[in-house]
XYZ file of C-alpha atoms in Angstrom:
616
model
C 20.749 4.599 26.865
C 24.402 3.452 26.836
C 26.495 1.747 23.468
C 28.330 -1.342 23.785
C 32.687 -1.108 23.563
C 33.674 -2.568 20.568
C 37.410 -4.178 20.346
C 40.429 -2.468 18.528
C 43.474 -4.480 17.545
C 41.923 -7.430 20.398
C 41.511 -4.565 23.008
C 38.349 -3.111 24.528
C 38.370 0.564 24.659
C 37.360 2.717 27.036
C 33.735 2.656 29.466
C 30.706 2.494 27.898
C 29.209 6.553 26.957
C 26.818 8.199 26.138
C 24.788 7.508 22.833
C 26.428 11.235 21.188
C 29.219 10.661 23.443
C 32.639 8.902 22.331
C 32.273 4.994 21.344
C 34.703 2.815 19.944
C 35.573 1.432 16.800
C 33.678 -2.360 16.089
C 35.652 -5.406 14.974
C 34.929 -6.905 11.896
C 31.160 -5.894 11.682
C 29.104 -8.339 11.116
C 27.507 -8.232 7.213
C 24.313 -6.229 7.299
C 22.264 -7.512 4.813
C 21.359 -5.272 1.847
C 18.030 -3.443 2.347
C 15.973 -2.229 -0.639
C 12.912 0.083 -0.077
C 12.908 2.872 -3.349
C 16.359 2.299 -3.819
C 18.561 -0.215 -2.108
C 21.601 0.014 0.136
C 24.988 1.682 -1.154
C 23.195 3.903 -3.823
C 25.747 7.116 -4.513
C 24.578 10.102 -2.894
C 25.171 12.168 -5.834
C 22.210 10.607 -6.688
C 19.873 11.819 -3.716
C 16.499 13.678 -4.339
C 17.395 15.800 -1.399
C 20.130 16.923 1.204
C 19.471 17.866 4.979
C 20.590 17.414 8.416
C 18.460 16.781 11.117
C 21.072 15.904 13.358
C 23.463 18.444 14.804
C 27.169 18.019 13.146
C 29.667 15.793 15.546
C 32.930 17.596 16.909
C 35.474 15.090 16.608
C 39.058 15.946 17.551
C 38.791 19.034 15.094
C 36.755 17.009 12.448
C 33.296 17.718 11.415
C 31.232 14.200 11.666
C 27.925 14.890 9.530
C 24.958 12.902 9.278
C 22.924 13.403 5.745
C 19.834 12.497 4.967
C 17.477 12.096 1.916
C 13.765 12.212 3.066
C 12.402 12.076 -0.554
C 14.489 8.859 -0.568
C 14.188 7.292 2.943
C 18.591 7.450 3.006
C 21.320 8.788 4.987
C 24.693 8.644 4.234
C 27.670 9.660 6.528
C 31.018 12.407 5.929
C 33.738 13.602 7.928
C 35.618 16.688 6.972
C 38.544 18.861 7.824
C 40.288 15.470 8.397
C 43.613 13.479 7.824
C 44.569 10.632 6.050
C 43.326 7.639 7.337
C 40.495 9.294 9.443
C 37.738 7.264 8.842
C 33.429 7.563 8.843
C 30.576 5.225 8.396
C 26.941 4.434 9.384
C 25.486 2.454 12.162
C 22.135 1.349 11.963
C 19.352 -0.082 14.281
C 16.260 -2.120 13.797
C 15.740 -2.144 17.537
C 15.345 1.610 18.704
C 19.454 1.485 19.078
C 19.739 -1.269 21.620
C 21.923 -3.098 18.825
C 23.088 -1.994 15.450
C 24.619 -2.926 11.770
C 28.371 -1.277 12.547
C 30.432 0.142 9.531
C 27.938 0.333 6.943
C 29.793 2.069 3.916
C 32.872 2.743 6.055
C 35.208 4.689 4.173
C 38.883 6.106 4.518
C 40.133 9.927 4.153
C 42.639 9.112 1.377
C 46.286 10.699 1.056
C 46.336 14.372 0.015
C 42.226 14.620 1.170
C 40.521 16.346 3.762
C 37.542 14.603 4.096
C 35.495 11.609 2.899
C 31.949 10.223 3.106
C 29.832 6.963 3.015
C 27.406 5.588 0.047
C 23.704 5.824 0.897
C 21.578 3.365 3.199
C 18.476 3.302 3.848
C 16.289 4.442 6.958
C 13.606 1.868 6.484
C 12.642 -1.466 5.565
C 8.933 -1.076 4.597
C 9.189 -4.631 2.536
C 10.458 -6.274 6.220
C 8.019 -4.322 8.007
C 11.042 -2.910 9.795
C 11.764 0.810 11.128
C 15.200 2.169 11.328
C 17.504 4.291 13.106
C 20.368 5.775 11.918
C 23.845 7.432 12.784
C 26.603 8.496 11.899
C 30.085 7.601 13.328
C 33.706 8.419 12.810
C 37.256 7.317 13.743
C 40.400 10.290 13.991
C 41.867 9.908 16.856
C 38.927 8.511 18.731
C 35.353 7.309 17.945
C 32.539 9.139 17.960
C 28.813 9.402 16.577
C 25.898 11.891 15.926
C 22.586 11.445 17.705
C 20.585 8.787 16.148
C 18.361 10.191 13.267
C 14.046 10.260 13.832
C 13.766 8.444 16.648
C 10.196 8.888 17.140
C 7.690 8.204 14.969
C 5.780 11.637 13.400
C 2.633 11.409 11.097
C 1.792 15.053 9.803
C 1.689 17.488 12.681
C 1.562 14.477 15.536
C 4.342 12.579 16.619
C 4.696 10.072 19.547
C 4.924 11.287 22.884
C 1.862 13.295 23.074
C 0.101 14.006 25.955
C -3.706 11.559 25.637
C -5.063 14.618 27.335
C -4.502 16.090 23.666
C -6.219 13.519 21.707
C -9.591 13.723 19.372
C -11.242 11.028 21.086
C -10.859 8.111 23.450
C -12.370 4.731 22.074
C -11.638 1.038 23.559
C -12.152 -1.056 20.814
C -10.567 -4.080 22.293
C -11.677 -5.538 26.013
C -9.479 -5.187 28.154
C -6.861 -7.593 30.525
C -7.030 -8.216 33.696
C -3.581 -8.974 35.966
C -3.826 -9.327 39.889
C -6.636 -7.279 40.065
C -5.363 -4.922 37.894
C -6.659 -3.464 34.767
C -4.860 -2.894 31.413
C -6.586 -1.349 28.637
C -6.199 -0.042 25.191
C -7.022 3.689 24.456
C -7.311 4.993 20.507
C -7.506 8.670 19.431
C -9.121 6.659 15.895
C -8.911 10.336 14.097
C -5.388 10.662 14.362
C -4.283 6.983 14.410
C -2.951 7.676 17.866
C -2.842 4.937 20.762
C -2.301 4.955 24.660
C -2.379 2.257 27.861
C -3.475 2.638 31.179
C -3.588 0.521 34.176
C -5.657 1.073 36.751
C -6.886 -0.609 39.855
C -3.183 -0.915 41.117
C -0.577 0.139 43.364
C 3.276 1.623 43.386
C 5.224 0.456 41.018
C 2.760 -1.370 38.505
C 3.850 -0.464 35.193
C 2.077 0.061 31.796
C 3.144 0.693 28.456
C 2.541 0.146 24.594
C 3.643 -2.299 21.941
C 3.860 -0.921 18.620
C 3.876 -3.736 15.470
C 4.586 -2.969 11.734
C 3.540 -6.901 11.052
C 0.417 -7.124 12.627
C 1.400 -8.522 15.307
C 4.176 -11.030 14.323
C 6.947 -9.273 15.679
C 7.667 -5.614 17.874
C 11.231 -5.230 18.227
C 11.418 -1.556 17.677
C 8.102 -0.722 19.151
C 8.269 -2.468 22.618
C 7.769 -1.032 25.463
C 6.473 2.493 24.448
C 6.264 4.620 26.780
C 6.440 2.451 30.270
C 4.892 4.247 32.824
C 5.093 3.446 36.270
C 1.939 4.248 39.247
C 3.374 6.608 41.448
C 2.974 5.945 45.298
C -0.207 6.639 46.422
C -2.014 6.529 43.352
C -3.684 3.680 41.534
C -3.698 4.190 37.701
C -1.299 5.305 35.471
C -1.158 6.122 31.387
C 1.394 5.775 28.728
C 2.208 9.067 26.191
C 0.544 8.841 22.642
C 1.764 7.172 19.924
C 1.627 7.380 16.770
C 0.826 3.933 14.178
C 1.421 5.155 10.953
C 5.027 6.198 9.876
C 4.437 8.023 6.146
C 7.991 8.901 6.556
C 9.264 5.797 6.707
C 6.623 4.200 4.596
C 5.298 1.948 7.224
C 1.050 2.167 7.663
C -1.037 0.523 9.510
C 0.952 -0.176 12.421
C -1.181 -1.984 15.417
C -0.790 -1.381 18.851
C -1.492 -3.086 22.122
C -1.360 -2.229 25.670
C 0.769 -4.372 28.115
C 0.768 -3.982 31.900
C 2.672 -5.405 35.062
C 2.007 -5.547 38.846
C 5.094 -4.622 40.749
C 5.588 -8.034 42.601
C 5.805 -9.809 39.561
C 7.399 -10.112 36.260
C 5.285 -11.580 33.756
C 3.129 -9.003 32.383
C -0.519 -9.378 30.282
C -1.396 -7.709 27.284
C -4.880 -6.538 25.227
C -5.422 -7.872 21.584
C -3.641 -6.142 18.713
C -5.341 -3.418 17.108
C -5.092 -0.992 14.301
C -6.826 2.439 14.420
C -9.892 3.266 12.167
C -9.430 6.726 11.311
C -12.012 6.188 8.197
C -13.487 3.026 7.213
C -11.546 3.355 3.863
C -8.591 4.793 5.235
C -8.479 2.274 7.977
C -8.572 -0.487 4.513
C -6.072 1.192 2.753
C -3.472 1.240 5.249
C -3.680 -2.070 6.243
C -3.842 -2.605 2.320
C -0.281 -1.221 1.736
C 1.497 -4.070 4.321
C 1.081 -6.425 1.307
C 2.606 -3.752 -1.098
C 6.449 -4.299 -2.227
C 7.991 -1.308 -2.448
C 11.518 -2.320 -3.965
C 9.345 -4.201 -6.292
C 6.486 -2.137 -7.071
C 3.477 -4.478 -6.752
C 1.553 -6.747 -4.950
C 3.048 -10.104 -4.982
C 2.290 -12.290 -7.087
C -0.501 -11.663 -9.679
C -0.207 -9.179 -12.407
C -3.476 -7.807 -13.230
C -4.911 -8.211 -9.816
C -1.941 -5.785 -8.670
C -2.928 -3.224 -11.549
C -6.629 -3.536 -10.034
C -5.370 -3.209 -6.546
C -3.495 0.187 -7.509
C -6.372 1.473 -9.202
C -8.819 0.934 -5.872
C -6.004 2.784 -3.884
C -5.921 5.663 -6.486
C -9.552 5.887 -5.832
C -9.577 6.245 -2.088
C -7.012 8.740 -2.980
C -9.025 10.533 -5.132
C -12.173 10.443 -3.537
C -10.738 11.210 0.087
C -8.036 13.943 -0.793
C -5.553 12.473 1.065
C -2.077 11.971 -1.268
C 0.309 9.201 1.594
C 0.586 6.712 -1.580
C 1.447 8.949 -4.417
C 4.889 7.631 -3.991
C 3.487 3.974 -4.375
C 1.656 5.510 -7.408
C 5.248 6.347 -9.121
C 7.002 3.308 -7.552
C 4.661 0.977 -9.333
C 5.232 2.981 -12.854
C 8.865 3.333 -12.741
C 9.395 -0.269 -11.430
C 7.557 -2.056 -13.612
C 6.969 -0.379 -17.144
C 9.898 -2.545 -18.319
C 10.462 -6.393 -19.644
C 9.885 -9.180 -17.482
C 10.746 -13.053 -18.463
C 7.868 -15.451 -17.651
C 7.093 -16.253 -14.104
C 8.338 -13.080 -12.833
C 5.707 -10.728 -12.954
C 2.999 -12.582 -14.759
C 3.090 -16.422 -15.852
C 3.651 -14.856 -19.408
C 6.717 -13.069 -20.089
C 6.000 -9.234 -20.030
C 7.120 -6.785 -23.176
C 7.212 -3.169 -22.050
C 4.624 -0.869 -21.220
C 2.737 -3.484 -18.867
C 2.089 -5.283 -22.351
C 1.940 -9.161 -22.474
C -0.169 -12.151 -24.721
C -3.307 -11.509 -22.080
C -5.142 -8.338 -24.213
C -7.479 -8.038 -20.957
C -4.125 -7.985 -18.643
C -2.785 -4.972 -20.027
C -6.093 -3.190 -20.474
C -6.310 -3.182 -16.366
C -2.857 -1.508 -16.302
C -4.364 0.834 -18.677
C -6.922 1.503 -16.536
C -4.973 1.852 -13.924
C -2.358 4.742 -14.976
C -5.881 6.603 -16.489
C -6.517 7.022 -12.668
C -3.098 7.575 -11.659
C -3.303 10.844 -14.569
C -6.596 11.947 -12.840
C -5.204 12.054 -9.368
C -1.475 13.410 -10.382
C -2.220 14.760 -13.745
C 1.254 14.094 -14.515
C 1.455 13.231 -18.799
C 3.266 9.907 -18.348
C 0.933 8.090 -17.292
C -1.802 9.278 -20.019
C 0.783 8.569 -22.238
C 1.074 5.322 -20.846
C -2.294 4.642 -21.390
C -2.369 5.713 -24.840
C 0.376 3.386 -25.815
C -1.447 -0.165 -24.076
C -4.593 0.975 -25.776
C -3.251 1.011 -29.170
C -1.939 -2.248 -28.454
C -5.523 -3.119 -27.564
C -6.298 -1.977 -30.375
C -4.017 -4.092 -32.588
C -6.572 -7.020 -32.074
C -9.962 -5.331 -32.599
C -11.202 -7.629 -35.095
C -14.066 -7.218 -37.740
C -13.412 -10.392 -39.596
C -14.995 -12.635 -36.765
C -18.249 -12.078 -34.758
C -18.700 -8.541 -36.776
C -15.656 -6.627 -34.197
C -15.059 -6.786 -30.816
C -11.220 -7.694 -29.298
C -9.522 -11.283 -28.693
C -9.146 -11.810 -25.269
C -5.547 -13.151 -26.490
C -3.126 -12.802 -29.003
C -3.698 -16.315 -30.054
C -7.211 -14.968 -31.200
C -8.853 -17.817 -29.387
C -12.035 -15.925 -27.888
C -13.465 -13.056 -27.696
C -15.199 -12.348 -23.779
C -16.858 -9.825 -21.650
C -14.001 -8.836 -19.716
C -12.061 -7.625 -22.788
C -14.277 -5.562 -24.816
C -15.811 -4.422 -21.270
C -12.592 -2.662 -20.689
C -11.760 -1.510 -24.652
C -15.087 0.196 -24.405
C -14.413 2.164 -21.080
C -11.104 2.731 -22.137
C -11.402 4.175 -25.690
C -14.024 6.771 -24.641
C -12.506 7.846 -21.158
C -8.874 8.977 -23.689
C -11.697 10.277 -25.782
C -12.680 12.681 -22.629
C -9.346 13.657 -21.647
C -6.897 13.952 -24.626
C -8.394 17.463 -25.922
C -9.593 17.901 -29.592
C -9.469 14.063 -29.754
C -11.344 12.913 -32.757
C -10.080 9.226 -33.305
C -11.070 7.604 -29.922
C -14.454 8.673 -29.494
C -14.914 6.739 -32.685
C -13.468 3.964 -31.885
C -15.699 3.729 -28.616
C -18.919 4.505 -29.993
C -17.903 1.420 -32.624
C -16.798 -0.800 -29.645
C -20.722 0.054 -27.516
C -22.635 -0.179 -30.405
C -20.442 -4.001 -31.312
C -21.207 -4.931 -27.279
C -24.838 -4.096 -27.496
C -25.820 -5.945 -30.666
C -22.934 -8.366 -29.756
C -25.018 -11.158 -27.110
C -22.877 -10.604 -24.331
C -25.475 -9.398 -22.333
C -28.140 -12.001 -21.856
C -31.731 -11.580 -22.689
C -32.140 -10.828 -18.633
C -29.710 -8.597 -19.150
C -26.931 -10.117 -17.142
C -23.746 -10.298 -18.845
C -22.525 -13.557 -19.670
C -18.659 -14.832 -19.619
C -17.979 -14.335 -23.407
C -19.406 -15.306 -26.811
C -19.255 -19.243 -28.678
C -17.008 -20.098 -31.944
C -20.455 -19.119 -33.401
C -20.575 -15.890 -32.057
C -23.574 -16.294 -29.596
C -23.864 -15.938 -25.870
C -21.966 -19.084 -24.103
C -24.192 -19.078 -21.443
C -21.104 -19.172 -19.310
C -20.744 -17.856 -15.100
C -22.246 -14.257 -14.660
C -19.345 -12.552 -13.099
C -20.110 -9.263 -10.840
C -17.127 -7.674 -12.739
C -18.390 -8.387 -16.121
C -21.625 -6.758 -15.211
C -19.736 -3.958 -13.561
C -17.389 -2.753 -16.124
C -20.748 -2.894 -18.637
C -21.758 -0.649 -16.206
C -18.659 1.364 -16.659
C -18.153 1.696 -20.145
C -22.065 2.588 -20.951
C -22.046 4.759 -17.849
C -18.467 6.606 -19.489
C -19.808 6.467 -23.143
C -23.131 8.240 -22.324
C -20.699 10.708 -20.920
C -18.699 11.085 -24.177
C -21.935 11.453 -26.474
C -24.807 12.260 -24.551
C -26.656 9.047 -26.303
C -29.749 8.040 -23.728
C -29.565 4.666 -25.382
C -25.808 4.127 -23.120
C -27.573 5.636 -20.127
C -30.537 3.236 -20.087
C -27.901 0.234 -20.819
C -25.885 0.800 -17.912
C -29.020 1.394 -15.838
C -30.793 -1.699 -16.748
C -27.276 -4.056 -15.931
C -27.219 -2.180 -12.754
C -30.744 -2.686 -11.676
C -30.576 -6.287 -12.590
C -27.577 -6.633 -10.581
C -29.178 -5.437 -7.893
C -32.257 -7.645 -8.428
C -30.699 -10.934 -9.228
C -30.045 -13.760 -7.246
C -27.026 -14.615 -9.156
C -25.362 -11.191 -7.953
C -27.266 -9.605 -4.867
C -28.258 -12.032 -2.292
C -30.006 -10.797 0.764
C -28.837 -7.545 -0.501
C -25.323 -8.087 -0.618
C -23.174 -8.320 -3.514
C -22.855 -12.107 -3.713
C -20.198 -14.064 -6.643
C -21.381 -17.410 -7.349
C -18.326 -19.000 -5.679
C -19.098 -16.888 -2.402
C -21.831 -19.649 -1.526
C -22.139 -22.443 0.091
C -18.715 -24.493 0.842
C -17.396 -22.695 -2.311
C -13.679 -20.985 -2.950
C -12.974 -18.024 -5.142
C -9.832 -18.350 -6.759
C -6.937 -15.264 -6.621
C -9.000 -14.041 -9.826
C -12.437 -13.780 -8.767
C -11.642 -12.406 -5.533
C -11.189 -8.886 -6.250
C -14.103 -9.238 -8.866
C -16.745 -7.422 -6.338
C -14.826 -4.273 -5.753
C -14.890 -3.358 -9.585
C -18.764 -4.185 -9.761
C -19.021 -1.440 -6.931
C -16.467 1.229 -8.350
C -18.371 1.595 -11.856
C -21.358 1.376 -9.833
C -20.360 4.519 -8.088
C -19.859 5.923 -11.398
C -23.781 5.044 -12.346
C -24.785 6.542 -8.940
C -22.408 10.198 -9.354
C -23.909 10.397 -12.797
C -27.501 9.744 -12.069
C -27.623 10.971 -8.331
C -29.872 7.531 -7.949
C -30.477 6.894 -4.407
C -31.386 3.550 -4.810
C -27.293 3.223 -6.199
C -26.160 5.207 -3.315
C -28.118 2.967 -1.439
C -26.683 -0.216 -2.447
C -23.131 0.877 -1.811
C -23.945 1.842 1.309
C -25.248 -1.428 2.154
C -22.322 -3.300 0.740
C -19.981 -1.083 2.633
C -22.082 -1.587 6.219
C -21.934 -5.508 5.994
C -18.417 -5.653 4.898
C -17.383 -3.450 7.709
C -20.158 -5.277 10.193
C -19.191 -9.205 9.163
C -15.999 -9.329 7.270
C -13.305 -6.925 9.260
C -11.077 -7.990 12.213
C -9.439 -5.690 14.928
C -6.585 -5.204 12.376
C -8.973 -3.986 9.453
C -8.554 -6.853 7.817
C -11.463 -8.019 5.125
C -11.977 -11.335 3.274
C -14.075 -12.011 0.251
C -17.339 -12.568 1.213
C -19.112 -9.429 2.239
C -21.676 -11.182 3.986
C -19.466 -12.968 6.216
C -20.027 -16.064 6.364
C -17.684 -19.180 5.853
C -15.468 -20.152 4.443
C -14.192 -16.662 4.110
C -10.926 -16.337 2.354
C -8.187 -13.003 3.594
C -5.798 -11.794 1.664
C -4.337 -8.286 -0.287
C -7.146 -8.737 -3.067
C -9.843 -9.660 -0.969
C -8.204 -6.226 0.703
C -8.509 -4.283 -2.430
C -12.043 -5.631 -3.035
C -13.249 -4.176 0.191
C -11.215 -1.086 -0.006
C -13.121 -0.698 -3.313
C -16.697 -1.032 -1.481
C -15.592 1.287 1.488
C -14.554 4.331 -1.195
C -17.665 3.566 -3.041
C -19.659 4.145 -0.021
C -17.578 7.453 1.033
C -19.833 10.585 1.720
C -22.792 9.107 0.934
């Protein structure tokens, strides 16, 4: 592949090189806009995690042209050494596999009475644009030159593209396949390793196949098009593309899809399969396509607060429950971005206070619940710190003086619900299990279960009701499946900390009514009320389902109930049956039918009934 001259002083240089080979100096480049993935463009490298050099140092007129490059970071930066005054370096960078590039990024100057200079920090990636970079690094003394382009193939764990398909685990065709002049182009995926391949076959000399590789399910493929065109030799009929690869942890893109595109030598348009995305598990194929909604410069999913805190806990689930550790990073990224203060409207409609604390008492208890998994699957102190510190803010509006305890759902005090005291209750006696020698929150949880059982929350059917009247009885209001689920929880969690049967047989009896009634289970599938009929669920009560079904898992690893085990499985079937597409992705209703609503928290939802389900 050959670089395009660039002008000096109105001028072209010299013929067109080699990619390593001498290029010349851009004009004025044109502004490359700032990219932010865990740190954005122009960060000082004195502040990188890490230094190597994957790319062998550039001999240029006597000056050493080095390309660094932060993997812990996803940036590269640029030096030149040995140099004059006036020599100068910088980075050039490619969304497009290095057919074009962002010239003099960071370009800087050898000053007077130095040797040797070097660049600020860019990035390699644009996870948030769905965008995968290449990166050099490119010098003027005397001449121009550049380094070989940095990771220009895409590697996840031991496999990287370019394989050989004779190599791979398995060969499924999960999409049909085209048809062009009598010939045939289909899709091939190794689903274990996430790995893809074309062929063509039925054809002649000259027919070509190859792969298009998306990061944005299928909006756009700029650097993935036209992977690995093959072309039928003469005499033979078929031919296959190499492997490749459609999940870059390096460059903390997941999820990719793929599709196979063919043409017959004669003419030029070409036909192409459906997009797909591999299914390596049925959780791990959920989580991936999970994280294309995640903002990494941000830290969250866009836009709802506790829903995001509820979508990180599902994802430390799978994590936990499968072993695998690709979103550990997203783990920290979340914590470090947003345990800060947030006006109103940015990250929730209320302004935000510090430690994921605002006036919604049941918004920060999710958050809470969220870094408690987080400290289970890292066991790093921060975030059981973390914890600590929103629950004692919970705490802070436990009230005895109305309704005999239990906590305000606000801080204007205004009512006092399911969803609330659900989560004080699981919280205060799962930092009663892991803070050691703890004698203060077991108390406090054992006070909050016995306040939610004699409370009226749960209805004499026992399905839990929405929250309690100004007259403390039940209000008779929606049966949510998370209500009942976190119940389910916090009983399950409490009989844990004491060893009471009375919490055992609680959470038991909301589960098996779940199970049983028609306002939660219908036809045996975890149904909310506004999954029916011509119904919506709003961005709330979307991702309701997938906490019913992890504290359900809970109920099932404590009891070893089949019937449980059963149940999950049978959520996870029909979501996976009715409610995915060829790019993994799942809407709310886990039945299927219409109108059936897709987004990142109908995502999480599933993700949460697919890890339920796992090993089972």
């Amino acid at each position: 592949m050959a670089v395009r001259p660039h002008r000096i002083l109105g001028a072209f240089l010299a013929p067109v090189v080699a990619l390593a080979g001498l290029v010349a100096l851009p004009t004025a480049a044109r502004a490359a806009t700032s990219v932010c993935a865990l740190a954005c463009d122009t960060l000082d490298p004195s502040k990188a995690r890490q230094e190597t050099f994957p790319v062998p140092d550039r001999n240029l007129n006597g000056r050493v042209l080095r390309l660094h490059v932060s993997d812990p970071d996803d940036m590269a930066w640029a030096s030149v050494d040995n140099g004059s005054t006036g020599d100068s370096v910088w980075l050039d960078r490619s969304w497009d596999r290095g057919a074009t590039w962002e010239p003099l990024l960071g370009k800087a100057s050898v000053p007077g009475s130095w040797t040797g200079t070097r660049t600020l920090m860019y990035n390699l990636t644009d996870p948030q644009n769905h965008r995968r970079g290449w990166v050099r690094a490119c010098g003027d003394a005397a001449g121009v030159s550049c380094t070989a382009w940095v990771y220009p193939t895409v590697c996840d764990g031991a496999f990287c593209d370019g394989a050989d398909p004779a190599t791979a685990a398995g060969d499924d065709t999960p999409v049909p396949s085209t048809t062009l002049y009598g010939r045939t182009i289909s899709l091939h995926v190794d689903q274990r390793d996430s790995a893809a391949w074309g062929v063509i076959a039925g054809g002649g000399a000259g027919d070509e196949i190859w792969l298009d590789r998306s990061w944005d399910e299928g909006a756009t493929w700029t650097e993935g098009s036209s992977l690995g065109r093959t072309s039928v030799s003469p005499g033979a009929t078929t031919a296959r593309t190499a492997l490749f690869a459609t999940r870059d942890p390096r460059g903390l893109l997941y999820g990719g899809a793929v599709r196979a595109c063919g043409r017959e030598s004669a003419h030029q348009e070409g036909s192409c399969t459906a997009w797909v995305r591999p299914t390596p598990t049925r959780a791990r194929a959920a989580a991936d396509a999970l994280m294309a909604s995640y903002n990494p410069y941000e830290g969250w999913w866009r836009s709802s607060w506790w829903n995001s805190a509820a979508t990180l806990t599902a994802l430390v689930d799978f994590a936990r429950r499968s072993g695998r550790h690709d979103y550990d990073w997203a783990v920290a990224r979340t914590f470090e971005q947003n345990r800060g203060v947030f006006p109103a409207g940015v990250r929730s409609g209320d302004p935000v206070e510090g430690h994921f604390i605002s006036r919604a008492i049941d918004d920060a208890e999710w958050w809470a619940v969220a870094w408690l998994a987080a400290y289970d699957l890292t066991h790093e102190q921060r975030y059981l710190d973390e914890a600590v510190t929103i629950t004692e803010y919970v705490r802070g509006y436990w009230d005895t003086g109305t309704c005999g305890g239990g906590v305000w759902w606000d801080r204007e005090r205004t009512y006092k619900n399911a969803v609330t005291n659900g989560l004080y209750v699981w919280l205060t006696t799962s930092l009663h299990q892991r803070i050691a020698g703890d004698t203060v929150w077991g108390g406090r949880a054992v006070a909050a279960g016995d306040w939610y059982l004699g409370s009226g929350l749960i209805g004499p059917s026992g399905l839990v009701n929405d929250g309690l009247t100004g007259g403390c009885a039940n209000n008779g209001q929606t049966v949510w499946s998370y209500n009942q689920g976190l119940a389910v929880g916090a009983f399950t969690e409490l009989w844990r900390s004491t060893g009471r049967s009375r919490y055992l047989d609680t959470a038991k009896r909301l589960a098996d009514t779940a199970l049983s009634s028609s306002a939660l289970t219908r036809d045996g599938v975890l149904t909310e009320s506004c999954d029916t009929g011509t119904s919506r669920c709003d961005d709330n009560q979307k991702q309701f389902k997938g906490v019913f079904v992890r504290h359900l898992a809970d109920l099932a690893d404590a009891t070893g109930s089949a019937v449980y085990a059963a149940y999950l499985k049978r959520q996870a079937d029909s979501v996976w049956a009715t409610d995915r597409d060829a790019l993994n992705r799942f809407g709310g209703r886990w039945a299927g039918t219409a109108p059936n609503q897709r987004d990142w928290r109908t995502q999480a939802g599933a993700l949460g009934a697919l890890t339920a389900a796992e090993g089972r």
